[in-house]
Phi, psi and omega in degrees: 000126180260142179233120181264125180288131178222106181265357185301312182294328179291313181292336178294338179262031186297329180295317178295321180293319178295323175299321177295322176298318180298316179295321177298317179294322179296313178300318181296314183296313180298316181294321180295314181293309181295318179294322178293319179298314178298318181298319180294314181295314182291322179294319177296319179294321181285335181271317187245353186277175178291169185300318182296324179289321178298322179293319180296312180297319178299319178295317178302313182297315183293318181295312184290318183287344183247019172229148182294145177300323181297320178296317178298318179297316181293324177298321181286315186279316183262333185276318183298327177303337177296337179255013177086011180252110181246128181236145173289165186301317182295316179296316179299319180295318179299314181298315181297317181292321179296313180298317181295311181295325180302323180293319181288318180291334176302313180290324178293314180294320179299318178297322178294319179296319181286345179281345179288125181303136180296334179298324179293319179295316179296324178296321178296317178295324181292338177276001177090012179283145176286170179300319179294319179294320177299316180296319184286316188264337186247322187270315192299309187295309177300324179294316178299320179297320181288324186267348189302313180301318179293321177297317180299316178297319180293324178295320178295317177299322178296318178301317179293327182286347179299344180298339179294339180298337179296339181290344175244027173069023170287131189277060178275191184298317182292323177295319177300320178298319180296320179294314180298319180297320181292337180269328187255336184060026176257072187302308184298315182294316182299309186283340171292314178298316181294320177299319178296320179294317177297320178297317179296319178296317180297315179295321178297316178297316180298319177296319179297315180294324178295321178295316178300319181297316180295319183289317188275316190255329182276312183280000000 
């Protein structure tokens, strides 16, 4: 049986595919910013906070990291309406991705904070700096430098994971691929193009993060 590759019908739907790329980038950007913010706050609480706060953050991290992202997404989109909270697909996907990424970045940031030598922190206190000043001027930059490669890798994985949003009809890149496939029946061509686009996005993100690292931490 011979199969002739035909990409014409796939490329004819380029507008839908580009719209999907935009939604994927939007989901990624919101999740990265929100997840990083949650990670910093939770890591600071787990490292420097009281025992009760450390337990709460620890429970959050363990629950999220040990359950599938798809289950978390379905709980938000399909489960919350049982309690009278209804969210559109895009909002639900953003919340799920932020919560999921926040748990992973918490551990990455915590490892970075704990990598800062205690002697430097004690030196800051001996100079009369407040706890907030020590955290801002002495802890943050070395910690960011130590954690940045792991954060960059996690962000790229998060971008790839945005494809689960298609399961609740969010019109991201993977959802666009499903629509094009249902119209053209060119399965191999459609998912080859989408795979190449995801690969290009991943390489682009890695290049961007590498540039940020060189500009901020190397120079």
